[in-house]
XYZ file of C-alpha atoms in Angstrom:
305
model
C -45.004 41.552 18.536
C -48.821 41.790 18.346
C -51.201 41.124 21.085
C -55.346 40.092 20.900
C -56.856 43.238 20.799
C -60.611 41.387 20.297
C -62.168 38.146 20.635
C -64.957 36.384 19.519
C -66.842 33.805 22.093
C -69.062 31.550 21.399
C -70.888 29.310 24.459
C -67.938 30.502 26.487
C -65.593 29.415 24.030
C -62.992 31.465 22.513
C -63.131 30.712 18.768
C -61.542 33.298 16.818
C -59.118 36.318 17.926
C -57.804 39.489 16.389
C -54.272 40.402 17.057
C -52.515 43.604 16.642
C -51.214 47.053 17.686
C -52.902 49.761 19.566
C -52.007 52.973 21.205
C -53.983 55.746 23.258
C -52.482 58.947 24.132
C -54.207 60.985 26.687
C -54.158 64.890 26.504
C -50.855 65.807 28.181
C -49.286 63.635 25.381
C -48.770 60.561 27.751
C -49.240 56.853 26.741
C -52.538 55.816 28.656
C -52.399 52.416 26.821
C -50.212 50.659 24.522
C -50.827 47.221 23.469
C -47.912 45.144 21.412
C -45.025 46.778 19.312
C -46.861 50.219 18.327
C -43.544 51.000 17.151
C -43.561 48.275 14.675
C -43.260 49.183 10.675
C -46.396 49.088 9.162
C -48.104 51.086 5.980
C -51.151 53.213 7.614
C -52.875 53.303 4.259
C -55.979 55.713 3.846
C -55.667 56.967 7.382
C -53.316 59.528 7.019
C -55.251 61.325 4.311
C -55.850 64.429 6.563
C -51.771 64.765 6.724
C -51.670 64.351 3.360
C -54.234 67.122 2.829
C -52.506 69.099 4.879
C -49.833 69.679 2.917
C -51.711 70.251 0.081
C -53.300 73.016 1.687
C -49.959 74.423 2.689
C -48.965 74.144 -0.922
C -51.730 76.742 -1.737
C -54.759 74.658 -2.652
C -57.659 76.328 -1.999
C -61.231 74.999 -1.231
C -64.384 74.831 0.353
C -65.055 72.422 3.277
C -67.160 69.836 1.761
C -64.416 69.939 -0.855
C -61.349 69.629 1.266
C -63.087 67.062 3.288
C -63.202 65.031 0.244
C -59.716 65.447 0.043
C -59.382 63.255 3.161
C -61.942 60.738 2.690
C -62.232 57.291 1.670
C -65.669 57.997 0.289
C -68.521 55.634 -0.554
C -68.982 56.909 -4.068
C -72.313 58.122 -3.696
C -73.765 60.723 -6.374
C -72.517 63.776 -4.187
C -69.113 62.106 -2.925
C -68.827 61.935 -7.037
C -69.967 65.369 -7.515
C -67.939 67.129 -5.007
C -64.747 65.319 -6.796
C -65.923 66.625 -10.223
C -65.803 70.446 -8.706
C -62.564 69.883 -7.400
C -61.049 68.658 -10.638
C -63.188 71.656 -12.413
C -62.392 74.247 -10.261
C -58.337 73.309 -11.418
C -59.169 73.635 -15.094
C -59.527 69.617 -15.107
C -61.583 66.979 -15.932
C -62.676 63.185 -14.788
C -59.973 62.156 -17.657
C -56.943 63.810 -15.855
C -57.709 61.099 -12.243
C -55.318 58.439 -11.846
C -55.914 56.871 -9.259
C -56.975 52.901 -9.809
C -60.788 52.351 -10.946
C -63.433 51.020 -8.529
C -67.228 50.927 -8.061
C -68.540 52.530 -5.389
C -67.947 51.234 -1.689
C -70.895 52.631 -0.279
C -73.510 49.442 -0.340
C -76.245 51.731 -1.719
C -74.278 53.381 -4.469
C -73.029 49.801 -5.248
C -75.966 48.051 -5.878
C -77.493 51.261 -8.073
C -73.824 50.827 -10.203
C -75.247 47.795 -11.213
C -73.032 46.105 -14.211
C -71.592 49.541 -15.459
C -67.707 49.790 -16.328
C -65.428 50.450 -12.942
C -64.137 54.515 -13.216
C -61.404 56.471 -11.340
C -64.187 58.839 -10.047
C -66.451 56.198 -8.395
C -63.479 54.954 -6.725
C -62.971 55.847 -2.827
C -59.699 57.934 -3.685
C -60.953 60.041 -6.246
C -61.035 62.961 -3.701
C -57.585 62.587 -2.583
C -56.466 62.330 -6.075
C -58.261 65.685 -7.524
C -57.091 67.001 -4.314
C -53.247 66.198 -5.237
C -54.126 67.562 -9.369
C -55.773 70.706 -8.492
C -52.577 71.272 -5.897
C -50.538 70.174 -9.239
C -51.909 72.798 -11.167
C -51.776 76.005 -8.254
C -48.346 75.334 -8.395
C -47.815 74.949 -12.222
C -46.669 71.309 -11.891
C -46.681 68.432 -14.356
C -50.468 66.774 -14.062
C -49.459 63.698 -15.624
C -46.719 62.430 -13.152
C -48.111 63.963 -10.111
C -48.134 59.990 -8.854
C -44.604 59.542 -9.104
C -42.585 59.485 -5.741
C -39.871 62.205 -7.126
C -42.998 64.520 -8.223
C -42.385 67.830 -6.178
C -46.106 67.074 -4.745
C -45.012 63.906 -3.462
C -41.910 65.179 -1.982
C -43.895 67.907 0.073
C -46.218 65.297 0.926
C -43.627 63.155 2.398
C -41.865 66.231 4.139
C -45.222 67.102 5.373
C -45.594 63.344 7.300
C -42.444 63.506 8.374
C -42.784 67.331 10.398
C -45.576 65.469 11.715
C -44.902 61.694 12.783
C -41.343 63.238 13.827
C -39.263 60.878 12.265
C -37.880 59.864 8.865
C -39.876 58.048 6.657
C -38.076 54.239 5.563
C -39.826 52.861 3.077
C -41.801 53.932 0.765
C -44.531 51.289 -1.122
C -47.447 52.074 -3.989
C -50.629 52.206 -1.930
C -53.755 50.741 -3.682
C -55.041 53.839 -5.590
C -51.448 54.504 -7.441
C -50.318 56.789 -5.266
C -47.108 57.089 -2.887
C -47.120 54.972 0.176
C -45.137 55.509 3.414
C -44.338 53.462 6.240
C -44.227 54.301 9.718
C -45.810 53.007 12.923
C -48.685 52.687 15.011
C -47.291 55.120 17.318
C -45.977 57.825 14.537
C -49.568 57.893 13.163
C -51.292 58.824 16.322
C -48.502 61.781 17.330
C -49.302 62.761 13.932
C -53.217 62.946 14.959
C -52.863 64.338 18.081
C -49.939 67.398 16.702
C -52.813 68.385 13.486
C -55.542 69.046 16.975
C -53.186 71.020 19.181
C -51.014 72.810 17.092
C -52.071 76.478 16.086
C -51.027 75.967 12.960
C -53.747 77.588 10.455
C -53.303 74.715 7.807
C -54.464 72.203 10.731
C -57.023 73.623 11.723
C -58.344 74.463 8.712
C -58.271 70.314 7.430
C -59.417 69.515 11.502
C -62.461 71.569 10.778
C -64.006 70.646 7.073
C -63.535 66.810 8.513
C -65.245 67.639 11.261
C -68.407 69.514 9.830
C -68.693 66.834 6.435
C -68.281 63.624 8.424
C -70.764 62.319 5.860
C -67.994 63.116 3.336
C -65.146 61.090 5.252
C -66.350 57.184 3.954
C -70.465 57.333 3.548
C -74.121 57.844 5.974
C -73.983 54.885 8.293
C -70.530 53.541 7.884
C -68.041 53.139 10.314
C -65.984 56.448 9.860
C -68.761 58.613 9.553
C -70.822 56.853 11.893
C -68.354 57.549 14.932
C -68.193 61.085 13.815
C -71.712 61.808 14.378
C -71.472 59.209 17.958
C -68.828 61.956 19.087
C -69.295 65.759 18.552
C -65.376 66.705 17.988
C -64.108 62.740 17.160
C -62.259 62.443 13.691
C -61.785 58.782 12.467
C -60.066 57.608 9.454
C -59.447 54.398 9.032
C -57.374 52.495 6.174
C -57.321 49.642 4.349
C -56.084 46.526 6.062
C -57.395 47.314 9.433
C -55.398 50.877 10.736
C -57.515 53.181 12.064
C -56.442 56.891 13.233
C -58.738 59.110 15.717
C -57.907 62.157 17.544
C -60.196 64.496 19.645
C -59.535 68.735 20.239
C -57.789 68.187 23.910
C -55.314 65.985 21.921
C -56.240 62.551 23.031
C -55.327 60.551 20.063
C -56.001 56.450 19.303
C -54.468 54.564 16.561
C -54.572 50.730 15.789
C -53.398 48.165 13.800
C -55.090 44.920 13.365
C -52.635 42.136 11.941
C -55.130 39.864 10.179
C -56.096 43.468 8.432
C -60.063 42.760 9.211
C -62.589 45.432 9.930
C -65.049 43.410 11.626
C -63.764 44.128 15.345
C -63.927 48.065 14.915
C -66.395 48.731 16.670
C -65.884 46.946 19.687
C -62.543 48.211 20.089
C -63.450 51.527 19.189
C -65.991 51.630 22.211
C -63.381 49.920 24.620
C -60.942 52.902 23.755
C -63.045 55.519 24.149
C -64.029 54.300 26.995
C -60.468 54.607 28.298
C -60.806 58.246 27.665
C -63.784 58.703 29.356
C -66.524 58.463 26.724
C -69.783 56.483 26.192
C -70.647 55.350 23.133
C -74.405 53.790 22.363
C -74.532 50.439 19.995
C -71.147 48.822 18.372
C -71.838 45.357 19.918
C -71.166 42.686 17.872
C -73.307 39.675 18.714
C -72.473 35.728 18.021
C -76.065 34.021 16.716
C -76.750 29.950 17.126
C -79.544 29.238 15.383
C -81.014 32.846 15.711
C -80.252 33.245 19.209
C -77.010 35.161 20.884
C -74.983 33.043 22.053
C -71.727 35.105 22.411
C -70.173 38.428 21.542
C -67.723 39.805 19.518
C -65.525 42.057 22.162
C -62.263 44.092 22.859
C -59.753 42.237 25.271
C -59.021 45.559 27.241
């Protein structure tokens, strides 16, 4: 069902592969590449935050867009990725005490090595942004705060409505993802029609998530990680990627690529990255992943397409 999507050569020698899914849909909406089942089940973790924003835009939240970027980040849990969470949760009547989504340290390798030894919280960890995003819509709407996790909560229902308008197809299972909240399955394909419908469609709501992505990619996951870091490569690019090796990017004309890597490691994201926007016409400096002997390159770490 999956196919090598990257390999790593040493000497000439092929010594370790990456297998998975990947799709690329050109701007008429065509497939330009598919490689193995992209209709195959899997959970697209963090990368369809900006659908999941979405609808909590459409529910009536309100905010600015470093704010609702936050929303739809993964963020590195730097002092401002923290602070920006705080105003959400403030600007809703809240506090740090009302997050549930699971603990963490920071991700960000900066932010984690200033943590240090102190206690794991809810608003260090990547999700906190999503989660104030998902109280603050809680309280608009005058909904229960304290279940707004469940998978019958009215939030999590529109949520789920929301991905469904958008990857055009029912969702069939639905898992816990890492940070508490609901988790829905769907496929490598359904996630990238999702991508490429939020950058075409006229709909306000889309845009309006489309754009505070797009002008805080430092918000997204952190200043020189991968996310963020192919933001700033490509004026008008928004990545997301998710835990477990999916990543989601979509550009204005409605070129879209999504992947799934099945040994769920990151290390190949670059390369394949750079192959596939290649494939769409675009040039991206750096993202080569060399193989050292003793020091010296002796190979490459590269996409197989």
């Amino acid at each position: 069902m999956s196919v090598v999507l990257a390999q790593l050569v040493r000497s000439g020698l092929i010594e370790s592969t990456h297998s998975g899914y990947l799709i690329l849909i050109g701007p008429d909406g065509s497939d330009l590449l598919t490689l193995g089942d992209v209709d195959a089940e899997m959970y697209p973790r963090s990368a369809i935050k900006s659908l999941q924003a979405a609808a909590m835009v459409r529910l009536g939240l309100v905010l600015n867009d470093e704010q609702l970027a936050l929303v739809c980040a993964s963020h590195g849990g730097t002092e401002r990725h923290q602070e920006v969470a705080l105003e959400i949760l403030k600007s809703a009547g809240l506090s740090e005490l009302d997050l549930q989504n699971t603990p963490d340290r920071p991700i960000d390798r900066k932010a984690r090595i200033s943590w240090g030894t102190k206690p794991v919280t809810s608003l260090a960890a990547n999700c906190s942004g999503k989660h104030a995003g998902m109280l603050a819509t809680c309280v608009v709407n005058g909904w229960d705060v304290k279940t707004y996790r469940d998978a019958d909560h009215p939030l999590q229902i529109a949520i789920a409505n929301e991905i469904k308008d958008l990857i055009g197809q029912p969702v069939s299972r639905t898992s816990v993802d890492g940070c508490g909240a609901p988790l829905f399955s769907m496929s490598t394909r359904s996630i990238a029609v999702a991508a490429r419908k939020m950058r075409i469609d006229s709909d306000p709501v889309f845009k309006k998530v489309i754009s505070a992505c797009l002008k805080h990619p430092e918000m997204i996951l952190a200043e020189g990680a991968f996310d963020t870091r192919m933001m700033r490569a490509v004026p008008g690019l928004l990545v997301k990627g998710g835990a477990e090796s999916v990543m989601l990017a979509s550009l204005a004309d409605g070129s879209a690529i999504a992947w799934k890597i099945s040994d769920g490691s990151n290390r190949a994201n670059g390369p394949i990255m750079k192959a596939a926007l290649a494939k769409l016409g675009i040039t991206i400096e750096g993202e080569v992943v060399d193989v050292l002997g003793g020091g010296t390159v002796v190979g490459s770490l590269s996409a197989t397409f």
